[in-house]
Amino acid sequence: MREAFVDVEFSDVYIELTKPALHQFIKRMMSHHYSLFWRYDSKTIYLMIELEDSVHELPFIRNTEFLTLSAECLHIYDDVLASALEKLLQRERGNAIVKRVTEGPLYITSYQAGDIESMIEIDGSEKVMMNRNGSMIQYKDDGKSLEPKTIFNMMNLEIDYVLMELHEALLDADESQIESHKRRLKKLLQRREQVEQLL
């Protein structure tokens, strides 16, 4: 039984798939009882993925050794397929921005060469910036440090978020929150300066 509400948007998708990787993906979808077939036009090959009343098409560019899944925007309304595509992004070191709408928060994940560069959770008026671990402070993944440029970009997002919170606290004239956000901002700016030395 599929989830009632699934909406996952893949933007700026670029994955180079070797033939074995594509076969593995197709086998995985068929094991979940999807029907798959190909549709061709002059430049693009489309993999049509069908289950019950839903049909998704994945556009591929043909190359000699591999196929490239390349699309500006794909809307996927099926959780199994969306999860399989995210696994492909990671395994085949692809790039994309994935926006996952749930009945609760919206999650935006940025993949670069298969790695999660950043993840943002947006829940109503709240915006929470997370790195690969889901932590706002820790910038490590499985003991492997992130690139300084990635850390710098993530810190800029955090600083923007704290500035937004500070602005709201100023509008509410909430002195304790104003002080708390100022302290956090000062700490982030100091850390950003340290990271900037590594660029």
mmCIF file of C-alpha atoms in Angstrom:
data_model
loop_
_atom_site.group_PDB
_atom_site.id
_atom_site.type_symbol
_atom_site.label_atom_id
_atom_site.label_comp_id
_atom_site.label_asym_id
_atom_site.label_seq_id
_atom_site.Cartn_x
_atom_site.Cartn_y
_atom_site.Cartn_z
ATOM 1 C CA MET A 1 0.000 0.000 0.000
ATOM 2 C CA ARG A 2 1.459 3.336 -1.050
ATOM 3 C CA GLU A 3 1.403 6.455 1.102
ATOM 4 C CA ALA A 4 -1.626 8.665 0.507
ATOM 5 C CA PHE A 5 0.316 11.895 0.042
ATOM 6 C CA VAL A 6 3.737 12.015 -1.608
ATOM 7 C CA ASP A 7 5.203 14.909 -3.588
ATOM 8 C CA VAL A 8 8.936 14.920 -4.247
ATOM 9 C CA GLU A 9 10.455 17.449 -6.661
ATOM 10 C CA PHE A 10 13.887 16.726 -8.143
ATOM 11 C CA SER A 11 15.488 19.882 -9.645
ATOM 12 C CA ASP A 12 18.648 20.163 -11.776
ATOM 13 C CA VAL A 13 19.061 16.379 -11.839
ATOM 14 C CA TYR A 14 22.260 15.001 -13.357
ATOM 15 C CA ILE A 15 23.222 11.339 -12.855
ATOM 16 C CA GLU A 16 25.565 9.361 -15.103
ATOM 17 C CA LEU A 17 24.400 5.759 -14.910
ATOM 18 C CA THR A 18 26.503 2.840 -16.058
ATOM 19 C CA LYS A 19 24.544 0.043 -17.727
ATOM 20 C CA PRO A 20 24.898 -2.302 -14.681
ATOM 21 C CA ALA A 21 23.619 0.491 -12.371
ATOM 22 C CA LEU A 22 20.642 1.100 -14.665
ATOM 23 C CA HIS A 23 19.871 -2.649 -14.797
ATOM 24 C CA GLN A 24 20.002 -2.800 -10.995
ATOM 25 C CA PHE A 25 17.589 0.165 -10.747
ATOM 26 C CA ILE A 26 15.190 -1.460 -13.250
ATOM 27 C CA LYS A 27 15.322 -4.809 -11.370
ATOM 28 C CA ARG A 28 14.579 -3.009 -8.106
ATOM 29 C CA MET A 29 11.530 -1.240 -9.577
ATOM 30 C CA MET A 30 10.255 -4.485 -11.141
ATOM 31 C CA SER A 31 10.592 -6.271 -7.784
ATOM 32 C CA HIS A 32 8.104 -3.680 -6.449
ATOM 33 C CA HIS A 33 5.660 -4.652 -9.271
ATOM 34 C CA TYR A 34 6.174 -1.578 -11.452
ATOM 35 C CA SER A 35 5.773 -1.893 -15.231
ATOM 36 C CA LEU A 36 8.690 -0.388 -17.130
ATOM 37 C CA PHE A 37 9.044 0.407 -20.802
ATOM 38 C CA TRP A 38 11.082 2.705 -23.034
ATOM 39 C CA ARG A 39 9.928 5.565 -25.254
ATOM 40 C CA TYR A 40 12.314 7.199 -27.731
ATOM 41 C CA ASP A 41 12.519 10.513 -29.535
ATOM 42 C CA SER A 42 15.385 11.921 -31.619
ATOM 43 C CA LYS A 43 17.576 13.031 -28.680
ATOM 44 C CA THR A 44 16.105 11.519 -25.532
ATOM 45 C CA ILE A 45 15.234 8.062 -24.248
ATOM 46 C CA TYR A 46 12.440 8.005 -21.674
ATOM 47 C CA LEU A 47 12.112 5.268 -19.079
ATOM 48 C CA MET A 48 8.381 5.022 -18.375
ATOM 49 C CA ILE A 49 7.603 3.726 -14.881
ATOM 50 C CA GLU A 50 4.012 2.719 -14.274
ATOM 51 C CA LEU A 51 2.150 1.482 -11.200
ATOM 52 C CA GLU A 52 -1.639 1.336 -10.974
ATOM 53 C CA ASP A 53 -2.851 4.699 -12.322
ATOM 54 C CA SER A 54 0.432 6.645 -12.030
ATOM 55 C CA VAL A 55 3.038 6.987 -14.789
ATOM 56 C CA HIS A 56 6.408 8.710 -14.366
ATOM 57 C CA GLU A 57 8.927 9.316 -17.128
ATOM 58 C CA LEU A 58 12.646 9.655 -16.553
ATOM 59 C CA PRO A 59 14.537 11.363 -19.428
ATOM 60 C CA PHE A 60 17.941 9.935 -20.379
ATOM 61 C CA ILE A 61 20.590 11.239 -22.767
ATOM 62 C CA ARG A 62 22.329 8.417 -24.630
ATOM 63 C CA ASN A 63 26.135 8.125 -24.337
ATOM 64 C CA THR A 64 28.440 5.291 -25.451
ATOM 65 C CA GLU A 65 29.312 3.829 -22.034
ATOM 66 C CA PHE A 66 26.393 5.077 -19.950
ATOM 67 C CA LEU A 67 23.064 6.897 -19.940
ATOM 68 C CA THR A 68 22.734 10.305 -18.293
ATOM 69 C CA LEU A 69 19.558 11.010 -16.339
ATOM 70 C CA SER A 70 19.236 14.732 -16.922
ATOM 71 C CA ALA A 71 16.215 16.914 -16.097
ATOM 72 C CA GLU A 72 15.526 20.466 -14.959
ATOM 73 C CA CYS A 73 12.546 19.304 -12.909
ATOM 74 C CA LEU A 74 10.915 15.947 -12.106
ATOM 75 C CA HIS A 75 7.801 15.601 -9.933
ATOM 76 C CA ILE A 76 7.528 12.178 -8.335
ATOM 77 C CA TYR A 77 4.293 11.216 -6.585
ATOM 78 C CA ASP A 78 5.450 7.808 -5.437
ATOM 79 C CA ASP A 79 7.565 7.199 -2.324
ATOM 80 C CA VAL A 80 9.241 3.962 -3.511
ATOM 81 C CA LEU A 81 10.351 5.595 -6.775
ATOM 82 C CA ALA A 82 11.458 8.822 -5.023
ATOM 83 C CA SER A 83 13.556 6.827 -2.522
ATOM 84 C CA ALA A 84 15.071 4.724 -5.334
ATOM 85 C CA LEU A 85 16.062 7.921 -7.195
ATOM 86 C CA GLU A 86 17.664 9.391 -4.056
ATOM 87 C CA LYS A 87 19.666 6.162 -3.610
ATOM 88 C CA LEU A 88 20.767 6.426 -7.266
ATOM 89 C CA LEU A 89 21.920 10.017 -6.649
ATOM 90 C CA GLN A 90 24.092 8.837 -3.754
ATOM 91 C CA ARG A 91 25.399 5.606 -5.308
ATOM 92 C CA GLU A 92 26.167 7.064 -8.754
ATOM 93 C CA ARG A 93 27.502 10.379 -7.363
ATOM 94 C CA GLY A 94 24.847 12.543 -9.005
ATOM 95 C CA ASN A 95 23.721 16.141 -8.473
ATOM 96 C CA ALA A 96 20.213 17.391 -7.658
ATOM 97 C CA ILE A 97 18.112 19.447 -5.292
ATOM 98 C CA VAL A 98 15.349 17.337 -3.749
ATOM 99 C CA LYS A 99 12.271 18.978 -2.218
ATOM 100 C CA ARG A 100 10.207 16.491 -0.248
ATOM 101 C CA VAL A 101 6.750 17.742 0.764
ATOM 102 C CA THR A 102 5.179 15.829 3.652
ATOM 103 C CA GLU A 103 1.992 16.412 5.602
ATOM 104 C CA GLY A 104 4.325 18.024 8.151
ATOM 105 C CA PRO A 105 7.522 19.883 7.214
ATOM 106 C CA LEU A 106 9.095 20.492 3.799
ATOM 107 C CA TYR A 107 12.617 19.069 3.411
ATOM 108 C CA ILE A 108 15.079 20.474 0.853
ATOM 109 C CA THR A 109 18.208 18.372 0.330
ATOM 110 C CA SER A 110 21.073 19.417 -1.928
ATOM 111 C CA TYR A 111 23.184 16.601 -3.425
ATOM 112 C CA GLN A 112 26.596 17.334 -4.958
ATOM 113 C CA ALA A 113 28.581 14.412 -6.443
ATOM 114 C CA GLY A 114 26.441 12.010 -4.402
ATOM 115 C CA ASP A 115 27.066 13.725 -1.054
ATOM 116 C CA ILE A 116 24.421 15.622 0.894
ATOM 117 C CA GLU A 117 25.743 19.193 0.901
ATOM 118 C CA SER A 118 22.922 20.574 3.010
ATOM 119 C CA MET A 119 19.435 19.861 4.246
ATOM 120 C CA ILE A 120 16.856 22.440 5.259
ATOM 121 C CA GLU A 121 13.668 21.599 7.142
ATOM 122 C CA ILE A 122 10.877 24.156 6.812
ATOM 123 C CA ASP A 123 7.962 23.720 9.152
ATOM 124 C CA GLY A 124 5.414 26.542 9.077
ATOM 125 C CA SER A 125 7.238 29.712 10.092
ATOM 126 C CA GLU A 126 10.219 27.797 11.468
ATOM 127 C CA LYS A 127 13.293 27.148 9.346
ATOM 128 C CA VAL A 128 15.889 24.736 10.653
ATOM 129 C CA MET A 129 19.212 24.379 8.856
ATOM 130 C CA MET A 130 20.802 20.957 9.138
ATOM 131 C CA ASN A 131 23.970 19.463 7.776
ATOM 132 C CA ARG A 132 24.428 15.790 6.884
ATOM 133 C CA ASN A 133 24.102 14.682 10.521
ATOM 134 C CA GLY A 134 21.009 16.798 11.136
ATOM 135 C CA SER A 135 23.090 18.954 13.473
ATOM 136 C CA MET A 136 23.376 22.726 13.266
ATOM 137 C CA ILE A 137 26.831 22.810 14.843
ATOM 138 C CA GLN A 138 28.668 19.637 13.843
ATOM 139 C CA TYR A 139 30.138 19.622 10.332
ATOM 140 C CA LYS A 140 31.291 16.029 9.976
ATOM 141 C CA ASP A 141 29.941 12.955 8.245
ATOM 142 C CA ASP A 142 31.150 9.482 9.274
ATOM 143 C CA GLY A 143 34.382 11.030 10.578
ATOM 144 C CA LYS A 144 35.054 12.675 7.198
ATOM 145 C CA SER A 145 35.243 16.470 7.294
ATOM 146 C CA LEU A 146 33.286 18.503 4.799
ATOM 147 C CA GLU A 147 35.038 20.750 2.290
ATOM 148 C CA PRO A 148 35.701 24.274 3.695
ATOM 149 C CA LYS A 149 33.632 25.822 0.868
ATOM 150 C CA THR A 150 30.640 23.629 1.788
ATOM 151 C CA ILE A 151 30.993 24.541 5.479
ATOM 152 C CA PHE A 152 31.255 28.238 4.540
ATOM 153 C CA ASN A 153 28.055 28.041 2.438
ATOM 154 C CA MET A 154 26.219 26.197 5.206
ATOM 155 C CA MET A 155 27.343 28.767 7.766
ATOM 156 C CA ASN A 156 26.020 31.572 5.556
ATOM 157 C CA LEU A 157 22.624 29.833 5.570
ATOM 158 C CA GLU A 158 22.741 29.523 9.373
ATOM 159 C CA ILE A 159 23.739 33.186 9.750
ATOM 160 C CA ASP A 160 20.805 34.216 7.507
ATOM 161 C CA TYR A 161 18.486 32.139 9.663
ATOM 162 C CA VAL A 162 19.773 33.669 12.936
ATOM 163 C CA LEU A 163 19.442 37.171 11.438
ATOM 164 C CA MET A 164 15.830 36.361 10.559
ATOM 165 C CA GLU A 165 15.212 35.162 14.147
ATOM 166 C CA LEU A 166 16.927 38.292 15.543
ATOM 167 C CA HIS A 167 14.725 40.498 13.353
ATOM 168 C CA GLU A 168 11.588 38.742 14.688
ATOM 169 C CA ALA A 169 12.823 39.118 18.293
ATOM 170 C CA LEU A 170 13.461 42.860 17.688
ATOM 171 C CA LEU A 171 9.934 43.276 16.301
ATOM 172 C CA ASP A 172 8.551 41.483 19.388
ATOM 173 C CA ALA A 173 10.873 43.525 21.697
ATOM 174 C CA ASP A 174 11.853 40.199 23.339
ATOM 175 C CA GLU A 175 15.052 41.188 25.199
ATOM 176 C CA SER A 176 16.110 37.670 26.258
ATOM 177 C CA GLN A 177 15.700 36.326 22.691
ATOM 178 C CA ILE A 178 17.514 39.376 21.264
ATOM 179 C CA GLU A 179 20.515 38.690 23.525
ATOM 180 C CA SER A 180 20.446 34.952 22.800
ATOM 181 C CA HIS A 181 20.391 35.515 19.012
ATOM 182 C CA LYS A 182 23.149 38.154 19.233
ATOM 183 C CA ARG A 183 25.402 35.728 21.154
ATOM 184 C CA ARG A 184 24.718 32.967 18.629
ATOM 185 C CA LEU A 185 25.348 35.329 15.708
ATOM 186 C CA LYS A 186 28.652 36.494 17.218
ATOM 187 C CA LYS A 187 29.801 32.882 17.636
ATOM 188 C CA LEU A 188 28.784 31.982 14.063
ATOM 189 C CA LEU A 189 30.556 35.032 12.604
ATOM 190 C CA GLN A 190 33.764 34.113 14.494
ATOM 191 C CA ARG A 191 33.567 30.530 13.230
ATOM 192 C CA ARG A 192 32.890 31.724 9.684
ATOM 193 C CA GLU A 193 36.043 33.866 9.833
ATOM 194 C CA GLN A 194 38.052 30.800 10.862
ATOM 195 C CA VAL A 195 36.592 28.753 7.977
ATOM 196 C CA GLU A 196 37.274 31.632 5.558
ATOM 197 C CA GLN A 197 41.008 31.286 6.311
ATOM 198 C CA LEU A 198 40.846 27.762 4.805
ATOM 199 C CA LEU A 199 39.320 28.878 1.493
#
